[in-house]
Amino acid sequence: MREAMAGADVGDDVLDGDPTLASLQQRVADLLGVEAALWTPTGCMANAIALMDHLERGDRFLAPAGAHVLEAELGTSAWLAGGLPAPLPHSGGPGRPTPADVTAAAGTAGPYFGLRTRLLCLENTHNAAGGAVTPVAEHRALVAAAHDAGLAVHLDGARLWHAAVALGVPPSDLTAGADTVSVCLSKGLGAPMGSLVAGSAAFVERAWRLRKMLGGGIRQGGVLGAAGHVALDGIDDLAADHEHARLLAEGLAAKGWPVSTPETNIVLVTTSDPAAVVAKLAKVDVRAVPFGPGVRFVTHRDVSRADVEGALERIGGLGP
Ligand SMILES: *Cc1c(COP(=O)(O)O)cnc(C)c1O
C-alpha cells in the first residue's frame, strides 16, 4: 500500500480533478451499483454530507438505536444537517428495526408546526450491535417501507464490505434502493484514511460542494486514492478476519466468558466493569476497548490466526 501511494498518479482534486481519486470513485460506484461516488477523508464526513443533503432544519430522521450517526458523530446530524434524531428499536434482529417500526415512526404529515420525518438512516453492519449483518431481503423490505412512507434512505455502510463477505453477496445487493450510501476504506480494509459517499450523479454533484464547505476538498489526493485501491483489492480477505473473530469468541466462551456469537469481525463481551476487564487484558498484551455495557474485540488484517491463539493462551484462566 505504501508503495502504491508513493507511485500514485496525481492531479489537483480541488482544481480540475485527480486521476487516481477519479478511478477510485468510479470503482466504488460500480461496486455499490450507483451512478457516482465522492472520496471523503472520514466516514463521519461522508455521513454528514449525505444527511446535510437529505435534511433541513425542522426535519426528523430515523435510525436504529445505537447507530453511529446517533451516538458517535457528536450530533452533527442535528447541528450541521438540522435533523432531529429518532432511534428505532432493534425488533427485526440485532441492529435493525422492522419495516412496521419504520412505517409507525414515519407517521403522517401533521400540521405546519410538526416535525417532518424525512429520512431513514440504516447501518450495515451495525457496529454497536456487534458488527451485526442485515440480510438482503430485510434491507429491501426496510427500504420499501421507508420509500412507501415518503422517506429517503441513507445507508451508513462503513462496514458494508463485511456484510457482503459474510453473506457471500456483491455489495450492490446490500445497497439496493438506498438513495445514498457511505463506505469506509479505513476500517477492516486498512487504508490510512478515506471513505466515500455515493448515490445518483446529481447527489454527488451537490456532495462536492458540501465536502468543500466542510473543508474536505484535497489536492494531490491520488496518494490516498492509491491506498484506497489497494484496500479494495483486499475485500475478500475480510473472510479471514471473520474466521478469527469466531475463533476468539469460541475460545473465550470455552473459558466461561459471556461472549456474543460474531457475525463479522466484532466480538462483544458483557461485563459489569468494562474498564477493569480492559485493564486486565492489557496486562497480558491483549487490546480491547470498553464498549457500551461491555468490552469489544475487533479482528483485522494485522491480526493472524496465530495472534488469536496466542491471545487466548495469554488470557488463560483470567475471568471476565
Ligand atoms: C467508523 C464508522 C464510521 C465513520 O468513521 P470515521 O472514523 O469518521 O471514518 C461511520 N459509521 C460506522 C458504522 C462506523 O463504524
Short mmCIF file of C-alpha atoms and ligand atoms in Angstrom, two decimals:
data_model
loop_
_atom_site.label_atom_id
_atom_site.label_comp_id
_atom_site.label_asym_id
_atom_site.label_seq_id
_atom_site.Cartn_x
_atom_site.Cartn_y
_atom_site.Cartn_z
CA MET A 1 0.00 0.00 0.00
CA ARG A 2 2.82 2.40 0.88
CA GLU A 3 4.48 1.64 -2.48
CA ALA A 4 1.23 2.25 -4.36
CA MET A 5 0.85 5.56 -2.55
CA ALA A 6 4.39 6.62 -3.40
CA GLY A 7 3.88 5.83 -7.08
CA ALA A 8 0.37 7.30 -7.41
CA ASP A 9 -0.61 9.32 -10.45
CA VAL A 10 -1.92 12.64 -9.07
CA GLY A 11 -3.62 15.86 -10.10
CA ASP A 12 -5.29 18.67 -8.19
CA ASP A 13 -8.67 17.47 -6.98
CA VAL A 14 -9.74 20.93 -5.80
CA LEU A 15 -8.99 22.47 -9.18
CA ASP A 16 -9.71 20.08 -12.03
CA GLY A 17 -9.54 16.53 -10.72
CA ASP A 18 -7.16 13.83 -9.61
CA PRO A 19 -6.97 10.76 -11.85
CA THR A 20 -6.44 8.23 -9.07
CA LEU A 21 -9.29 9.56 -6.94
CA ALA A 22 -11.47 9.65 -10.07
CA SER A 23 -10.79 5.99 -10.84
CA LEU A 24 -11.34 5.03 -7.19
CA GLN A 25 -14.65 6.87 -7.14
CA GLN A 26 -15.81 5.11 -10.30
CA ARG A 27 -14.69 1.73 -8.94
CA VAL A 28 -16.64 2.24 -5.72
CA ALA A 29 -19.73 3.49 -7.57
CA ASP A 30 -19.62 0.32 -9.70
CA LEU A 31 -19.16 -1.91 -6.64
CA LEU A 32 -22.13 -0.25 -4.94
CA GLY A 33 -24.30 -0.28 -8.06
CA VAL A 34 -24.84 3.50 -8.08
CA GLU A 35 -24.04 6.27 -10.56
CA ALA A 36 -21.28 8.12 -8.74
CA ALA A 37 -19.22 8.41 -5.58
CA LEU A 38 -17.06 11.00 -3.86
CA TRP A 39 -13.99 10.40 -1.68
CA THR A 40 -14.00 11.97 1.78
CA PRO A 41 -11.30 11.98 4.47
CA THR A 42 -13.56 10.25 7.02
CA GLY A 43 -16.74 8.27 7.38
CA CYS A 44 -18.16 10.95 9.66
CA MET A 45 -17.78 13.49 6.86
CA ALA A 46 -19.36 11.10 4.35
CA ASN A 47 -22.41 10.66 6.60
CA ALA A 48 -22.58 14.38 7.37
CA ILE A 49 -22.62 15.22 3.65
CA ALA A 50 -25.44 12.74 2.99
CA LEU A 51 -27.51 13.96 5.92
CA MET A 52 -26.92 17.62 5.03
CA ASP A 53 -28.24 16.85 1.57
CA HIS A 54 -31.31 14.94 2.82
CA LEU A 55 -32.36 17.08 5.77
CA GLU A 56 -33.41 20.59 6.55
CA ARG A 57 -33.95 22.22 9.92
CA GLY A 58 -37.31 21.11 11.25
CA ASP A 59 -36.90 17.59 9.86
CA ARG A 60 -36.66 14.34 11.77
CA PHE A 61 -34.72 11.25 10.74
CA LEU A 62 -34.92 7.65 11.91
CA ALA A 63 -32.02 5.32 12.66
CA PRO A 64 -31.66 2.05 14.55
CA ALA A 65 -30.76 2.68 18.20
CA GLY A 66 -27.03 2.85 18.80
CA ALA A 67 -26.32 3.84 15.17
CA HIS A 68 -23.03 5.63 14.52
CA VAL A 69 -24.91 8.72 13.27
CA LEU A 70 -26.79 8.82 16.58
CA GLU A 71 -24.02 8.07 19.05
CA ALA A 72 -20.58 8.62 17.59
CA GLU A 73 -20.65 11.73 15.39
CA LEU A 74 -21.13 14.39 18.07
CA GLY A 75 -24.64 15.21 16.96
CA THR A 76 -23.63 16.59 13.55
CA SER A 77 -26.82 15.05 12.14
CA ALA A 78 -28.63 17.63 14.29
CA TRP A 79 -26.42 20.73 14.42
CA LEU A 80 -24.95 20.51 10.91
CA ALA A 81 -27.65 18.70 8.98
CA GLY A 82 -30.57 20.03 11.02
CA GLY A 83 -32.31 16.72 11.71
CA LEU A 84 -33.88 15.66 14.97
CA PRO A 85 -32.82 12.04 15.52
CA ALA A 86 -35.35 9.35 16.44
CA PRO A 87 -33.87 5.97 17.39
CA LEU A 88 -35.75 2.85 16.28
CA PRO A 89 -35.83 -0.41 18.29
CA HIS A 90 -33.94 -3.48 17.09
CA SER A 91 -37.12 -5.52 16.79
CA GLY A 92 -36.10 -7.06 13.46
CA GLY A 93 -32.89 -8.56 14.91
CA PRO A 94 -29.56 -7.16 16.13
CA GLY A 95 -29.00 -3.72 14.63
CA ARG A 96 -32.24 -3.47 12.69
CA PRO A 97 -35.84 -2.34 13.09
CA THR A 98 -38.75 -4.00 11.29
CA PRO A 99 -40.47 -2.38 8.30
CA ALA A 100 -43.50 -1.89 10.59
CA ASP A 101 -41.31 0.11 13.02
CA VAL A 102 -40.30 2.37 10.13
CA THR A 103 -43.89 2.88 8.98
CA ALA A 104 -45.08 3.64 12.51
CA ALA A 105 -42.24 6.07 13.25
CA ALA A 106 -42.60 7.85 9.89
CA GLY A 107 -46.14 8.78 10.85
CA THR A 108 -48.17 11.01 8.59
CA ALA A 109 -47.80 14.65 7.64
CA GLY A 110 -49.04 16.73 10.54
CA PRO A 111 -49.75 20.45 10.95
CA TYR A 112 -47.20 23.02 9.83
CA PHE A 113 -45.61 23.13 13.31
CA GLY A 114 -44.95 19.38 13.39
CA LEU A 115 -41.55 17.86 12.59
CA ARG A 116 -41.40 16.29 9.15
CA THR A 117 -39.89 12.81 9.13
CA ARG A 118 -37.75 12.74 6.01
CA LEU A 119 -35.08 10.07 6.19
CA LEU A 120 -34.27 6.55 7.32
CA CYS A 121 -30.59 6.02 8.05
CA LEU A 122 -29.66 2.31 8.06
CA GLU A 123 -26.33 0.84 9.22
CA ASN A 124 -24.93 -2.43 7.81
CA THR A 125 -23.11 -3.95 9.56
CA HIS A 126 -24.32 -2.31 12.76
CA ASN A 127 -21.24 -1.54 14.83
CA ALA A 128 -22.79 -1.15 18.28
CA ALA A 129 -24.88 -4.29 17.80
CA GLY A 130 -21.61 -6.20 17.36
CA GLY A 131 -20.99 -6.00 13.62
CA ALA A 132 -24.49 -7.34 13.00
CA VAL A 133 -25.49 -8.04 9.40
CA THR A 134 -28.80 -7.00 7.84
CA PRO A 135 -29.61 -9.64 5.18
CA VAL A 136 -30.59 -8.61 1.65
CA ALA A 137 -34.34 -9.32 1.94
CA GLU A 138 -34.63 -7.35 5.17
CA HIS A 139 -32.65 -4.47 3.71
CA ARG A 140 -35.03 -4.37 0.77
CA ALA A 141 -38.12 -4.52 2.99
CA LEU A 142 -36.82 -1.65 5.16
CA VAL A 143 -36.06 0.49 2.09
CA ALA A 144 -39.51 -0.25 0.65
CA ALA A 145 -41.22 0.70 3.93
CA ALA A 146 -39.26 3.97 4.05
CA HIS A 147 -39.99 4.88 0.44
CA ASP A 148 -43.68 3.99 0.86
CA ALA A 149 -43.78 6.42 3.78
CA GLY A 150 -42.14 9.13 1.66
CA LEU A 151 -38.73 8.89 3.37
CA ALA A 152 -35.37 8.91 1.64
CA VAL A 153 -32.86 6.23 2.69
CA HIS A 154 -29.21 6.70 3.60
CA LEU A 155 -27.15 3.59 4.28
CA ASP A 156 -24.16 4.00 6.59
CA GLY A 157 -22.13 1.22 5.05
CA ALA A 158 -18.83 1.98 6.76
CA ARG A 159 -18.69 -1.78 7.37
CA LEU A 160 -20.73 -2.84 4.33
CA TRP A 161 -17.86 -4.89 2.91
CA HIS A 162 -18.06 -7.11 5.97
CA ALA A 163 -21.79 -7.68 5.48
CA ALA A 164 -21.25 -8.57 1.80
CA VAL A 165 -18.45 -11.03 2.59
CA ALA A 166 -20.38 -12.60 5.48
CA LEU A 167 -23.43 -13.14 3.25
CA GLY A 168 -21.44 -14.05 0.14
CA VAL A 169 -23.24 -11.43 -1.97
CA PRO A 170 -21.96 -8.48 -4.03
CA PRO A 171 -22.04 -5.20 -2.06
CA SER A 172 -24.53 -3.81 -4.60
CA ASP A 173 -27.14 -6.32 -3.36
CA LEU A 174 -27.00 -4.57 0.01
CA THR A 175 -27.37 -1.04 -1.32
CA ALA A 176 -30.44 -1.76 -3.44
CA GLY A 177 -32.89 1.13 -3.30
CA ALA A 178 -30.82 3.30 -0.96
CA ASP A 179 -30.68 6.92 -2.11
CA THR A 180 -27.22 7.48 -0.68
CA VAL A 181 -24.54 5.19 0.75
CA SER A 182 -21.33 5.77 2.67
CA VAL A 183 -18.49 3.23 2.85
CA CYS A 184 -15.15 3.18 4.64
CA LEU A 185 -11.73 2.20 3.33
CA SER A 186 -10.00 2.70 6.66
CA LYS A 187 -11.67 0.11 8.87
CA GLY A 188 -11.22 -3.57 8.04
CA LEU A 189 -9.74 -2.71 4.65
CA GLY A 190 -6.79 -0.96 6.26
CA ALA A 191 -6.29 2.30 4.32
CA PRO A 192 -4.79 5.08 6.46
CA MET A 193 -7.81 7.23 5.68
CA GLY A 194 -10.69 7.54 3.29
CA SER A 195 -14.39 6.93 2.91
CA LEU A 196 -16.78 7.51 0.05
CA VAL A 197 -20.29 8.86 -0.17
CA ALA A 198 -22.24 7.62 -3.16
CA GLY A 199 -25.55 7.85 -4.95
CA SER A 200 -27.01 9.47 -8.05
CA ALA A 201 -24.83 11.70 -10.24
CA ALA A 202 -26.97 14.68 -9.18
CA PHE A 203 -26.43 13.90 -5.49
CA VAL A 204 -22.67 13.56 -5.95
CA GLU A 205 -22.55 16.89 -7.75
CA ARG A 206 -24.10 18.50 -4.68
CA ALA A 207 -21.83 16.43 -2.42
CA TRP A 208 -18.73 18.08 -3.97
CA ARG A 209 -19.99 21.45 -2.74
CA LEU A 210 -20.92 20.12 0.69
CA ARG A 211 -17.50 18.48 1.09
CA LYS A 212 -15.82 21.76 0.24
CA MET A 213 -17.95 23.56 2.86
CA LEU A 214 -16.71 21.09 5.47
CA GLY A 215 -13.09 21.66 4.50
CA GLY A 216 -12.80 18.23 2.91
CA GLY A 217 -11.50 19.17 -0.54
CA ILE A 218 -7.98 17.84 -1.05
CA ARG A 219 -5.44 18.46 -3.75
CA GLN A 220 -2.98 15.65 -4.64
CA GLY A 221 -5.49 13.14 -3.26
CA GLY A 222 -4.24 10.38 -5.53
CA VAL A 223 -1.75 9.44 -2.82
CA LEU A 224 -4.73 8.45 -0.69
CA GLY A 225 -6.74 7.20 -3.65
CA ALA A 226 -3.97 4.69 -4.37
CA ALA A 227 -4.23 3.42 -0.80
CA GLY A 228 -7.98 3.07 -1.36
CA HIS A 229 -7.45 0.93 -4.48
CA VAL A 230 -5.16 -1.43 -2.57
CA ALA A 231 -7.70 -1.52 0.29
CA LEU A 232 -10.47 -2.58 -2.13
CA ASP A 233 -8.24 -5.35 -3.54
CA GLY A 234 -8.45 -6.88 -0.05
CA ILE A 235 -12.24 -7.15 0.36
CA ASP A 236 -12.21 -10.95 0.15
CA ASP A 237 -9.57 -11.10 2.92
CA LEU A 238 -12.24 -9.99 5.39
CA ALA A 239 -13.43 -13.62 5.50
CA ALA A 240 -10.26 -14.45 7.43
CA ASP A 241 -10.99 -11.70 9.97
CA HIS A 242 -14.48 -13.15 10.44
CA GLU A 243 -13.00 -16.60 10.96
CA HIS A 244 -10.55 -15.21 13.52
CA ALA A 245 -13.40 -13.49 15.38
CA ARG A 246 -15.27 -16.81 15.57
CA LEU A 247 -12.14 -18.48 16.89
CA LEU A 248 -11.69 -15.80 19.54
CA ALA A 249 -15.35 -15.98 20.60
CA GLU A 250 -15.27 -19.77 20.83
CA GLY A 251 -12.06 -19.64 22.87
CA LEU A 252 -13.48 -17.08 25.28
CA ALA A 253 -16.78 -18.97 25.57
CA ALA A 254 -14.84 -22.15 26.43
CA LYS A 255 -13.26 -20.21 29.29
CA GLY A 256 -16.72 -19.22 30.53
CA TRP A 257 -16.75 -15.64 29.22
CA PRO A 258 -20.23 -14.26 28.37
CA VAL A 259 -19.49 -13.61 24.73
CA SER A 260 -21.53 -12.79 21.61
CA THR A 261 -21.57 -15.01 18.54
CA PRO A 262 -19.82 -12.81 15.99
CA GLU A 263 -21.44 -12.33 12.58
CA THR A 264 -18.38 -10.49 11.23
CA ASN A 265 -15.17 -9.22 12.89
CA ILE A 266 -16.52 -7.89 16.19
CA VAL A 267 -16.70 -9.87 19.44
CA LEU A 268 -18.61 -8.40 22.38
CA VAL A 269 -18.23 -9.49 25.98
CA THR A 270 -20.81 -8.50 28.59
CA THR A 271 -19.39 -7.37 31.90
CA SER A 272 -20.41 -5.09 34.74
CA ASP A 273 -16.94 -3.49 34.81
CA PRO A 274 -15.61 -2.90 31.26
CA ALA A 275 -12.68 -0.74 32.40
CA ALA A 276 -11.40 -3.43 34.79
CA VAL A 277 -11.66 -6.13 32.12
CA VAL A 278 -9.83 -3.99 29.55
CA ALA A 279 -7.07 -3.26 32.10
CA LYS A 280 -6.74 -6.95 32.95
CA LEU A 281 -6.46 -7.83 29.25
CA ALA A 282 -3.89 -5.09 28.65
CA LYS A 283 -1.65 -6.69 31.28
CA VAL A 284 -1.43 -9.81 29.12
CA ASP A 285 -0.99 -7.74 25.95
CA VAL A 286 -4.49 -8.19 24.57
CA ARG A 287 -6.09 -4.98 23.39
CA ALA A 288 -9.84 -4.48 23.64
CA VAL A 289 -11.97 -1.39 24.30
CA PRO A 290 -14.81 -0.58 26.69
CA PHE A 291 -17.92 -0.58 24.54
CA GLY A 292 -21.37 0.28 25.90
CA PRO A 293 -22.21 -2.19 28.64
CA GLY A 294 -19.27 -4.44 27.77
CA VAL A 295 -15.97 -4.88 26.02
CA ARG A 296 -15.31 -5.01 22.28
CA PHE A 297 -12.65 -7.01 20.45
CA VAL A 298 -12.10 -6.42 16.72
CA THR A 299 -10.14 -8.68 14.42
CA HIS A 300 -8.48 -7.16 11.36
CA ARG A 301 -5.83 -7.78 8.72
CA ASP A 302 -2.94 -7.26 11.16
CA VAL A 303 -4.24 -9.99 13.49
CA SER A 304 -3.40 -13.53 12.35
CA ARG A 305 -4.87 -16.82 13.47
CA ALA A 306 -1.69 -17.39 15.49
CA ASP A 307 -2.18 -13.98 17.14
CA VAL A 308 -5.69 -15.01 18.25
CA GLU A 309 -4.42 -18.35 19.55
CA GLY A 310 -1.62 -16.56 21.39
CA ALA A 311 -4.06 -14.08 22.91
CA LEU A 312 -6.31 -16.89 24.14
CA GLU A 313 -3.29 -18.61 25.67
CA ARG A 314 -2.18 -15.45 27.48
CA ILE A 315 -5.73 -14.81 28.71
CA GLY A 316 -5.52 -18.31 30.19
CA GLY A 317 -7.72 -18.59 33.25
CA LEU A 318 -8.42 -14.85 33.61
CA GLY A 319 -12.13 -14.40 34.17
CA PRO A 320 -14.15 -11.57 32.60
C1 LIG B 1 -16.19 4.04 11.76
C2 LIG B 1 -17.59 4.26 11.35
C3 LIG B 1 -17.99 5.47 10.77
C4 LIG B 1 -17.10 6.68 10.49
O1 LIG B 1 -15.88 6.67 10.87
P1 LIG B 1 -14.67 7.71 10.71
O2 LIG B 1 -13.87 7.36 11.89
O3 LIG B 1 -15.21 9.08 10.70
O4 LIG B 1 -14.02 7.36 9.41
C5 LIG B 1 -19.31 5.59 10.40
N1 LIG B 1 -20.18 4.60 10.59
C6 LIG B 1 -19.84 3.42 11.15
C7 LIG B 1 -20.86 2.36 11.30
C8 LIG B 1 -18.53 3.21 11.55
O5 LIG B 1 -18.21 2.03 12.08
#
